[in-house]
Coordinates of C-alpha atoms in Angstrom, one line a residue:
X1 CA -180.7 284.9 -176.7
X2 CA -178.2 283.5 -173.6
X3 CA -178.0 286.3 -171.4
X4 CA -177.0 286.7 -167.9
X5 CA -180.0 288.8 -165.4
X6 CA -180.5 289.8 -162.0
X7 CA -182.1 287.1 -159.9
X8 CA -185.7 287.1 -160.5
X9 CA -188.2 288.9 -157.3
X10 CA -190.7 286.6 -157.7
X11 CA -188.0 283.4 -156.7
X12 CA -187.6 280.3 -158.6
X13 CA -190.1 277.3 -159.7
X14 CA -187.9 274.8 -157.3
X15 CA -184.6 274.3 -156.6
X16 CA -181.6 271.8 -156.8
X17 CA -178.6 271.7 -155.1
X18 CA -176.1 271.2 -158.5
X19 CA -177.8 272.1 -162.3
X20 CA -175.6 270.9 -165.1
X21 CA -175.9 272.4 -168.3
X22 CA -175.3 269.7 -171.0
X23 CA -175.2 266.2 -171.1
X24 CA -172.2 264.7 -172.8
X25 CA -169.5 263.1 -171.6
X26 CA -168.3 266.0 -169.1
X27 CA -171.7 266.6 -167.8
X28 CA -173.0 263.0 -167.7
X29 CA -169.6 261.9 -165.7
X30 CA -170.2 265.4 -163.7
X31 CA -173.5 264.5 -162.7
X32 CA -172.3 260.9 -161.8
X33 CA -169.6 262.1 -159.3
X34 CA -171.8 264.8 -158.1
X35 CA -174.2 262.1 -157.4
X36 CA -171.5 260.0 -156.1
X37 CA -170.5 262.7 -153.5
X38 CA -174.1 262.7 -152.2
X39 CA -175.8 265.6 -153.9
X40 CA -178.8 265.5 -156.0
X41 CA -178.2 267.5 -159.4
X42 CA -180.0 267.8 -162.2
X43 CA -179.0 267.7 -166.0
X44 CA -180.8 270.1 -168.4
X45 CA -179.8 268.7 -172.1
X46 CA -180.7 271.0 -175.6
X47 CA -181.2 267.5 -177.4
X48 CA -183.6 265.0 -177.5
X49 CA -181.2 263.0 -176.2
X50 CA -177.5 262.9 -175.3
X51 CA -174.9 263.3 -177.6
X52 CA -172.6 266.4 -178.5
X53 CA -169.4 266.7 -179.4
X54 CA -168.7 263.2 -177.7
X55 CA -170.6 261.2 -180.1
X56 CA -168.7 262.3 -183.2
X57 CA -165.6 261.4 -181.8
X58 CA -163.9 258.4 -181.5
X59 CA -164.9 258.1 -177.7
X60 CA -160.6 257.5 -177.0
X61 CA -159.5 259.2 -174.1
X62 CA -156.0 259.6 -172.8
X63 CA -154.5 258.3 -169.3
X64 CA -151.1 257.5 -167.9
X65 CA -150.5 254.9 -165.6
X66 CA -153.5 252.8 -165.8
X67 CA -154.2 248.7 -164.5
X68 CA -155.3 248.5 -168.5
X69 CA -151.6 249.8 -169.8
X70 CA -149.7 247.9 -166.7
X71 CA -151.7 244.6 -168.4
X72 CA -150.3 245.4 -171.3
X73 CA -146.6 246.0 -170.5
X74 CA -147.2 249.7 -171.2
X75 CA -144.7 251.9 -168.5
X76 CA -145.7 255.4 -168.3
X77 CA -147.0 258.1 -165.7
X78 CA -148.4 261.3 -165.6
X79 CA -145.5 263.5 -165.4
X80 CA -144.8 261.8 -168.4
X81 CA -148.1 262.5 -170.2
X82 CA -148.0 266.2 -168.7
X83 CA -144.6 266.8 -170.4
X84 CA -146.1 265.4 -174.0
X85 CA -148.9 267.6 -173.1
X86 CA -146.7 270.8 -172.7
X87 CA -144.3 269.7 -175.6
X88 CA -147.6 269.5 -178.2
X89 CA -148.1 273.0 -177.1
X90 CA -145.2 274.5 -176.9
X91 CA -145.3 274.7 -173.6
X92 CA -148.3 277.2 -173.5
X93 CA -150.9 275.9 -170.9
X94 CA -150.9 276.5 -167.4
X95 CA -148.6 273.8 -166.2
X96 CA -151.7 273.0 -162.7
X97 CA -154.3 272.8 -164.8
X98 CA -152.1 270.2 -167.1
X99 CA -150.7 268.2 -163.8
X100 CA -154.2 268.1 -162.7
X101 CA -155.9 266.4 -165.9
X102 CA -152.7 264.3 -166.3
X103 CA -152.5 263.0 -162.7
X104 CA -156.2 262.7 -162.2
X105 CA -157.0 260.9 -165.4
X106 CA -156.0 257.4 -165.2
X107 CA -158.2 257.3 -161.5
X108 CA -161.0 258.8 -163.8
X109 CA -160.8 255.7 -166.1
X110 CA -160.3 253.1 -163.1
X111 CA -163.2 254.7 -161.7
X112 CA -165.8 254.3 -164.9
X113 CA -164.6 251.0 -165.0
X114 CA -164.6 249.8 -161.5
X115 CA -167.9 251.8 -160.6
X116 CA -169.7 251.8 -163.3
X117 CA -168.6 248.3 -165.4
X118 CA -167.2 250.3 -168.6
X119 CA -165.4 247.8 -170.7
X120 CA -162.1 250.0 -171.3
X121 CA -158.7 248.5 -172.9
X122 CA -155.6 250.4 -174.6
X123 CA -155.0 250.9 -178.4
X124 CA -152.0 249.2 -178.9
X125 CA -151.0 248.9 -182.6
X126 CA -150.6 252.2 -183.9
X127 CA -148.9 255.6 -182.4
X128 CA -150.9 258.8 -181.9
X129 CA -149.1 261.6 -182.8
X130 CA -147.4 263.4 -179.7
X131 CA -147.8 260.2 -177.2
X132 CA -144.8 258.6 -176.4
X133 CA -147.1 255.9 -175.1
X134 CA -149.9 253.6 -175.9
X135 CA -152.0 255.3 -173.6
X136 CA -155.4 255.9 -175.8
X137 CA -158.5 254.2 -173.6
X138 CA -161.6 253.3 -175.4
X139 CA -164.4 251.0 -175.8
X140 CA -165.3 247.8 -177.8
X141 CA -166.8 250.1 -180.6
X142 CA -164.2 252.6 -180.3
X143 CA -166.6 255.3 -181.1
X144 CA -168.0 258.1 -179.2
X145 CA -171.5 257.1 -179.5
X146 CA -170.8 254.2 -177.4
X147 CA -169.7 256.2 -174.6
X148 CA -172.2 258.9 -174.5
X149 CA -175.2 255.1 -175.0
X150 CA -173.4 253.8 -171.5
X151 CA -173.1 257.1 -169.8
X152 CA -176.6 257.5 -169.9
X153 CA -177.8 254.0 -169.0
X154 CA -175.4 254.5 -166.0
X155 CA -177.0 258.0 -165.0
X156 CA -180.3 256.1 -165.8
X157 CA -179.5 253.2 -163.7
X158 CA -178.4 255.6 -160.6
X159 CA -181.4 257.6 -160.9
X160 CA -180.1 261.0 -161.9
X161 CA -182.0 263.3 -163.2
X162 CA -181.4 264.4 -167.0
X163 CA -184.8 266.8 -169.1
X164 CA -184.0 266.8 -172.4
X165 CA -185.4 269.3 -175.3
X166 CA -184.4 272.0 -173.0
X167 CA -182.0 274.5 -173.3
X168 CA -180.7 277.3 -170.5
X169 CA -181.1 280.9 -172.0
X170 CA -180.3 283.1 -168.5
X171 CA -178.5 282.3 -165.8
X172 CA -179.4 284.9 -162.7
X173 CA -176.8 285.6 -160.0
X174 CA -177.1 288.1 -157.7
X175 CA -173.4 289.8 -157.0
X176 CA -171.8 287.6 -159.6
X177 CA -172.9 284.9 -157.4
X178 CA -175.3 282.3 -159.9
X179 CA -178.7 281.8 -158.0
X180 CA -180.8 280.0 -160.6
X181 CA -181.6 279.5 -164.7
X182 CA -184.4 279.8 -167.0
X183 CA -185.0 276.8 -169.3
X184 CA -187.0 276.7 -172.5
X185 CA -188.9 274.1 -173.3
X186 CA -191.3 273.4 -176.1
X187 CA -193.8 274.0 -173.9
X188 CA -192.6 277.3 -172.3
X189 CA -189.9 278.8 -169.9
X190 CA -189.0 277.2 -166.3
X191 CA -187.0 278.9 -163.5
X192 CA -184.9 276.7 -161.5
X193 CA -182.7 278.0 -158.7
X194 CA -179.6 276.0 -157.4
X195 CA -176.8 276.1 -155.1
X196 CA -173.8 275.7 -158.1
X197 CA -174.2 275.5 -161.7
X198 CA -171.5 273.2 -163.9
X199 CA -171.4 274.6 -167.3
X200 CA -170.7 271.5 -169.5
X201 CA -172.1 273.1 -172.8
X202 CA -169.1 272.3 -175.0
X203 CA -167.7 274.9 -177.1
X204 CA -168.6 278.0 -179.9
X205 CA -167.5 275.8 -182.7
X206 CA -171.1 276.3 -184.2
X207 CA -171.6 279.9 -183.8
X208 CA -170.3 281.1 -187.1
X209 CA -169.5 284.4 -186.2
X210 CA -167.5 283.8 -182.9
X211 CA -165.3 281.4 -185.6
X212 CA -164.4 283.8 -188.0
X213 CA -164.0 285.9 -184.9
X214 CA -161.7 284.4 -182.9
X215 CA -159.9 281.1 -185.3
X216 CA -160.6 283.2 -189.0
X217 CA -158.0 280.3 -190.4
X218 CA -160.4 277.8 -190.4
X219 CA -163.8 279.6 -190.4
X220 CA -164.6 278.2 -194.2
X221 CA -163.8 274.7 -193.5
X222 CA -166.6 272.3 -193.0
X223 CA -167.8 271.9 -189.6
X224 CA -167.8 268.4 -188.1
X225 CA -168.7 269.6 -184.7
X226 CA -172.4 269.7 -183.0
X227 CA -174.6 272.3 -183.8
X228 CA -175.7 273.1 -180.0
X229 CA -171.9 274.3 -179.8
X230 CA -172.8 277.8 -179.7
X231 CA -170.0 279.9 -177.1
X232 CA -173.2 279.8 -174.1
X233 CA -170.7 279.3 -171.3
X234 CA -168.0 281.6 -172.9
X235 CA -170.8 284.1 -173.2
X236 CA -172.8 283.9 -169.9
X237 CA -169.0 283.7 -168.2
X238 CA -168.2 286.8 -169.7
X239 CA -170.6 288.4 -169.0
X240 CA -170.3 287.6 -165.4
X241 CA -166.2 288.9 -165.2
X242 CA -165.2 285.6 -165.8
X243 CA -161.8 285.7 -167.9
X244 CA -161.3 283.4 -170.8
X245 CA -158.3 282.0 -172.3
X246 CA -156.7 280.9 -175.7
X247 CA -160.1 281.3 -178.2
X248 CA -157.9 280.5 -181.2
X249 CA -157.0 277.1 -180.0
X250 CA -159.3 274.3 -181.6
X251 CA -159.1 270.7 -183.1
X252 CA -159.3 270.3 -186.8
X253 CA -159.3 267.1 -188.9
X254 CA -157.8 267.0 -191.9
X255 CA -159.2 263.3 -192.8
X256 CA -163.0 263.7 -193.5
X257 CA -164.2 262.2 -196.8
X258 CA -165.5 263.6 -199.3
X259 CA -168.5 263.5 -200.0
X260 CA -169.5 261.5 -197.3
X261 CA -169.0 263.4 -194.5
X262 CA -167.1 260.6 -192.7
X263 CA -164.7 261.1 -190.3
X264 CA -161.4 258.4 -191.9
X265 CA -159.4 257.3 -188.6
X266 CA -156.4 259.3 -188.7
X267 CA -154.7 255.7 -188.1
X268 CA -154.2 255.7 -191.8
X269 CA -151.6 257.9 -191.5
X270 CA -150.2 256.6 -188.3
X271 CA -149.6 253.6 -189.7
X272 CA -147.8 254.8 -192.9
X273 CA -149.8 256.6 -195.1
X274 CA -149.6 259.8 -196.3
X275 CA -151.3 262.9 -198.2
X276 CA -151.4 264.4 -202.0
X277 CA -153.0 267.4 -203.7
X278 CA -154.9 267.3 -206.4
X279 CA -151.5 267.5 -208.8
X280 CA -150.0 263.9 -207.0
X281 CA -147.7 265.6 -204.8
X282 CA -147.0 265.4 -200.6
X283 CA -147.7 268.7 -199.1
X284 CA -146.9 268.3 -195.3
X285 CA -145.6 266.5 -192.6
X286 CA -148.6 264.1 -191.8
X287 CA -146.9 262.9 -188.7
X288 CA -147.2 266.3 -186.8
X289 CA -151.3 265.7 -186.1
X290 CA -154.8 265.3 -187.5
X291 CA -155.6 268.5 -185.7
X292 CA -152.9 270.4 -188.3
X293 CA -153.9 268.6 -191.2
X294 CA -157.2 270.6 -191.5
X295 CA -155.2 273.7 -191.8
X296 CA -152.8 272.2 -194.2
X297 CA -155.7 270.5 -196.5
X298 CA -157.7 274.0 -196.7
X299 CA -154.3 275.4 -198.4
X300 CA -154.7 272.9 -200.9
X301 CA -156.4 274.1 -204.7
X302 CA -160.0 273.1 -204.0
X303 CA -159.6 272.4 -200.5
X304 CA -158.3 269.0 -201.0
X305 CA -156.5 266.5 -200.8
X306 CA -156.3 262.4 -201.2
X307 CA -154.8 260.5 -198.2
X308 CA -153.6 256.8 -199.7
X309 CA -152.8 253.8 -197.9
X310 CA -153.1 249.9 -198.1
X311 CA -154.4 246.7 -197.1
X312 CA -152.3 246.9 -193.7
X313 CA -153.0 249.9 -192.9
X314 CA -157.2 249.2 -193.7
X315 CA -156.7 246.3 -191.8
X316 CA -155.2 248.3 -188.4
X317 CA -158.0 251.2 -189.3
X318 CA -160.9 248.6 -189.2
X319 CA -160.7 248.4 -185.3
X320 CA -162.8 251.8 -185.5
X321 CA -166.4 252.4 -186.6
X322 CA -165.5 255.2 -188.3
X323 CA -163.7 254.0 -191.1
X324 CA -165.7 250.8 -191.4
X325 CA -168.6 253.1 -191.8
X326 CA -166.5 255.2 -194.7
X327 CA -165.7 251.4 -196.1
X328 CA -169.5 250.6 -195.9
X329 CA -170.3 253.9 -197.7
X330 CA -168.3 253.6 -200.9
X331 CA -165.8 256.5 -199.9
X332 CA -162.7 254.2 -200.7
X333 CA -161.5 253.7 -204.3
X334 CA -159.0 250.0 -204.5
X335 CA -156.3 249.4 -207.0
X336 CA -153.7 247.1 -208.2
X337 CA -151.3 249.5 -209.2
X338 CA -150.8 253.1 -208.2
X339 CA -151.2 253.6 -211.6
X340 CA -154.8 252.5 -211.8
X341 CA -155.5 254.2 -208.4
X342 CA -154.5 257.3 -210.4
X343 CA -157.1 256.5 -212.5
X344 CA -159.7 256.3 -210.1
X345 CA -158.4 259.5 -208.6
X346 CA -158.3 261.6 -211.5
X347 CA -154.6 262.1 -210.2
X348 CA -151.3 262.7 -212.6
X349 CA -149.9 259.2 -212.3
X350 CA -146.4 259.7 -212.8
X351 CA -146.2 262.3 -210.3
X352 CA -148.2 260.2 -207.8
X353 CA -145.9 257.0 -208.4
X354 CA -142.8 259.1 -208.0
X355 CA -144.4 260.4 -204.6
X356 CA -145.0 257.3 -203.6
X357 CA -141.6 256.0 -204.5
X358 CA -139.7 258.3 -202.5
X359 CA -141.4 257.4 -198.9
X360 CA -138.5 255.6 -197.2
X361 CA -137.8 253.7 -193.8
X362 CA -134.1 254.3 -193.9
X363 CA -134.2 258.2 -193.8
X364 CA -136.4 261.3 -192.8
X365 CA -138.0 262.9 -196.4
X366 CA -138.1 266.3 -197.6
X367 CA -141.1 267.0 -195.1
X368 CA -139.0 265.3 -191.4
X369 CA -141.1 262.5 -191.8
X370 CA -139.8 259.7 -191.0
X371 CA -142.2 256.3 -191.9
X372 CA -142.3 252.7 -190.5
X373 CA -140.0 250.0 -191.8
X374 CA -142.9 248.7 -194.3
X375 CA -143.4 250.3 -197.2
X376 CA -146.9 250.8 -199.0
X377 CA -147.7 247.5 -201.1
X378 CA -150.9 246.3 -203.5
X379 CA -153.8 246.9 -203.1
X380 CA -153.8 250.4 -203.1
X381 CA -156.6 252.6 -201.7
X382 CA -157.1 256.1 -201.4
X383 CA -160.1 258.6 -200.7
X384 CA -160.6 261.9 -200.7
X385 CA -160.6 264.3 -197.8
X386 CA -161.2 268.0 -196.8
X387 CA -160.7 269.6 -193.5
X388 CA -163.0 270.3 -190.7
X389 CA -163.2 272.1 -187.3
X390 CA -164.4 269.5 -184.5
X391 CA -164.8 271.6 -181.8
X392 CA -162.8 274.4 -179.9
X393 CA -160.0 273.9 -177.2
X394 CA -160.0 277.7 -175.6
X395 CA -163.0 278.5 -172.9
X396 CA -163.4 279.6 -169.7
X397 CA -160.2 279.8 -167.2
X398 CA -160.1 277.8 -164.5
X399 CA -158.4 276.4 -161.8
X400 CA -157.8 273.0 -160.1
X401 CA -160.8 272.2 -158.8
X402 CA -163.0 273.6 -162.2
X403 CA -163.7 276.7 -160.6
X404 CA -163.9 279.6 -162.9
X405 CA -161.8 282.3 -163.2
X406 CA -161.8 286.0 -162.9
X407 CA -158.8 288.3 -164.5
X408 CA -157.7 289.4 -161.6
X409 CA -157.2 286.1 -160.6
X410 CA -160.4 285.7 -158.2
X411 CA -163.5 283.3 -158.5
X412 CA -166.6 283.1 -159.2
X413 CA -168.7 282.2 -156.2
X414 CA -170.1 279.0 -157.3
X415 CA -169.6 278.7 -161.2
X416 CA -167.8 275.4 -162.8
X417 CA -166.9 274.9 -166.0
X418 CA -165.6 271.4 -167.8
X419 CA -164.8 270.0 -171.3
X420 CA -165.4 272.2 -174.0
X421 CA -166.8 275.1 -171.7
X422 CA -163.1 275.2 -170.2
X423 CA -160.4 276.6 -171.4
X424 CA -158.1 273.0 -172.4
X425 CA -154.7 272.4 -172.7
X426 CA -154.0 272.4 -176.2
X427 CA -152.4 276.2 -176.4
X428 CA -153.2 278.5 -178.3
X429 CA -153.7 277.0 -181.6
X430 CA -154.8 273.8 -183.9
X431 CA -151.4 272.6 -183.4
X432 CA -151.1 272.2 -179.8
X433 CA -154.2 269.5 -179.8
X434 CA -152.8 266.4 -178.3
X435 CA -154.8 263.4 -179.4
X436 CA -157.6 262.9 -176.9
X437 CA -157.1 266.2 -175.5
X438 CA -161.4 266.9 -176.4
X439 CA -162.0 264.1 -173.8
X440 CA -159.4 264.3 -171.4
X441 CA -160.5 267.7 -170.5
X442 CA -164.3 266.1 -170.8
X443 CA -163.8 263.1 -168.4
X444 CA -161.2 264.3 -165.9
X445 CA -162.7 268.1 -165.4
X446 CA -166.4 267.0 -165.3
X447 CA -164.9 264.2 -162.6
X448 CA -163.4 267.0 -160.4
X449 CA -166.1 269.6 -161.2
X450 CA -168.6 267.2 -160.1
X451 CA -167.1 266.3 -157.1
X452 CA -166.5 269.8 -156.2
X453 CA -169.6 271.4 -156.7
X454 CA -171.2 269.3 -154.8
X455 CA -169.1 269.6 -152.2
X456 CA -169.7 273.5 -152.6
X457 CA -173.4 272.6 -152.7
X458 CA -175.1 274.5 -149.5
X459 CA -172.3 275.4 -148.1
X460 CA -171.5 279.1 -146.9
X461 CA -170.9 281.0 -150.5
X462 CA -170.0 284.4 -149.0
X463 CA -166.2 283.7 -150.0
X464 CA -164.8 287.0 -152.1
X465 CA -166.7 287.9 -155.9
X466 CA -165.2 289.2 -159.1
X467 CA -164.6 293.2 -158.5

């Protein structure tokens, strides 16, 4: 059970100057700026190896302003980027915790990539819903996995410390100050002290009960998240004074096949195509976000719906693993004609040709859609899709520098929090997700928080606690 306790009489096993719960992208980049900043830390993953929410993803991650845009012709900045932030959320984030991840992030790319040789470059031939620029940074692979497989050859290579199959269960503080944590291993329990403690646990999207607790919309949707997602650092936080913010706010998918269990690139829809029910028919505007759609999918009878495309559109989606790896598992179903995809589909075809005949370039539909020049041509695909909760955008307040947050505005003496342990800055809702906002939060907190903690590390922590 994750509970917080008094700091233990009989002291610690050793020490370290910064502990890092978790070891996905925010803690693996958290340790490498720690280490960076010239601390030792130490990385304490529940997994056999690293992974989380960062390896189901599609490893993109948002920046504005980079050398990899200005190569391409891409103009933007980060007030630019804060303000599509803000407008995805209607304007419901705190504005320094936005200016910070938007200002700080394309440095944060630069930085894997100068540093640490990560082969970045821009997605450039489709538009993510909300960005007003190409400003989506990814691998080769453009997958998550890759990401999290190079992060930890990089810690590797540097020499930081990462113990996997253990997971945190206490942290002790003494005056709301964090002293040390217990770790259980298969073996038994292990109490290490430190000097600050980064909470890089990712969110409560697999604890069932906070779910139907806090987002009940989406608690019977299929969860595409990682099980070790269990609310720790929202619980131990609490549980310390800390204040959290905006626990409804999480990112759905609305494009996960069924049933596979693939995630479908939601550059199908991006590029042109669109969404039916089970009776043929367009539900939605699928240009408002894939975090939405999951929402919009669960209304529909049985949970689900059919997205449908076409050759140019499967041959834009093909640049991520993801959808090759729905290809390679059957999930598609090809036809001449929409009236044989019907078919296949076990759709009404007259009502799915007439839905398809009424998408037009010329005009915004029914929905406000409005759809690039090109309009769907043979062959035809389509598969089907339910909706899913990837992981959760509310979490522990913080400020600038990571640095959680009391309600009365205070700090906690020494207590970070980054990624999915943070609160982000998608609102307080599915709807205010930003594409990339998961990793931005990830990459660019667990950057700062790094840096910061160890900066805090052994220095004089006497500053004012949580009353």
């Amino acid at each position: 059970m994750t509970r917080v306790a008094p700091t233990p009489p009989a002291g610690f096993d050793f020490s370290v100057p910064v502990f890092v719960v978790g070891a996905g992208a925010s803690g693996m980049v958290a340790a490498l700026s720690a280490s960076d900043s010239g601390s030792e830390v130490l990385v304490v993953e529940a997994d056999p190896l690293p992974g989380g929410s960062t390896a189901l993803s599609a490893g993109l991650i948002p920046a504005a302003g980079t050398e990899f845009q200005r190569a391409a012709g891409i103009d933007d900045d980060p007030s630019l980027f804060a303000t599509d932030i803000q407008r995805k959320a209607d304007w419901e984030n705190p504005q320094a915790l936005v200016d910070t991840l938007a200002k700080n992030a394309a440095p944060g790319i630069e930085w894997l990539s100068h540093q640490y040789r990560l082969p970045f470059s821009v997605v450039t031939d489709f538009d993510y819903p909300g960005h007003s620029r190409h400003r989506m940074h990814g691998l080769p692979s453009r997958s998550g996995r890759e990401l999290v497989d190079r992060l930890r050859s990089t810690c590797e290579a540097k020499g930081i410390d990462i113990i996997y199959n253990r997971r945190v269960k206490v942290l002790f503080h003494d005056s709301y100050r964090v002293t040390g944590v217990e770790v259980q291993s298969p073996e038994g329990c292990e109490r290490i002290g430190c000097q600050t403690v980064l909470l890089a646990c990712n969110g409560f999207g697999g604890n069932s009960e906070m779910v139907a607790r806090h987002i009940p919309e989406i608690k019977a949707a299929l969860w595409f998240g990682h099980d070790g997602n269990k609310g720790d650092a929202v619980m131990w936080g609490e549980a310390l004074g800390a204040e959290s913010l905006h626990l409804g706010a999480y990112q759905g998918h609305g494009n996960v096949a069924v049933p596979h269990g693939i995630l479908v690139t939601w550059a199908v829809i991006t590029s042109g195509g669109v969404q039916v029910n089970t009776k043929g028919r367009r539900f939605w505007d699928e240009s408002q976000g894939y975090s939405e759609a999951a929402r919009m999918v669960m209304a529909q009878p049985g949970s689900i719906a059919w997205t449908i495309f076409d050759h140019r559109i499967a041959s834009i989606a093909r640049q991520f693993q993801d959808f090759k790896d729905a290809e390679a598992a059957g999930a598609f179903r090809v036809a001449k004609t929409l009236t044989a995809l019907a078919d296949l589909c076990d759709l009404p075809a007259e009502t799915l040709c007439e839905t398809i005949s009424t998408i037009s370039s010329e005009r915004s539909d029914a929905f406000g859609r409005s759809f690039p020049r090109r309009k769907l041509s043979p062959p035809y695909l389509a598969v089907k899709v339910t909706g899913a909760l990837f992981h959760t955008q509310g979490g522990l307040n913080v400020n600038e520098d990571a640095r959680v947050k009391c309600p009365n505005g205070d700090l906690l003496p020494n207590l970070y929090a980054a990624g999915g342990a943070a609160v982000g800055v998608s609102g307080r809702r599915d709807s205010g997700y930003l594409s990339g906002n998961g990793l931005l939060s990830a990459v660019v907190l667990g950057r700062i928080a790094g840096q910061c903690a160890a900066k805090q590390a052994g220095a004089n922590l006497s500053n004012a606690a949580c009353t």
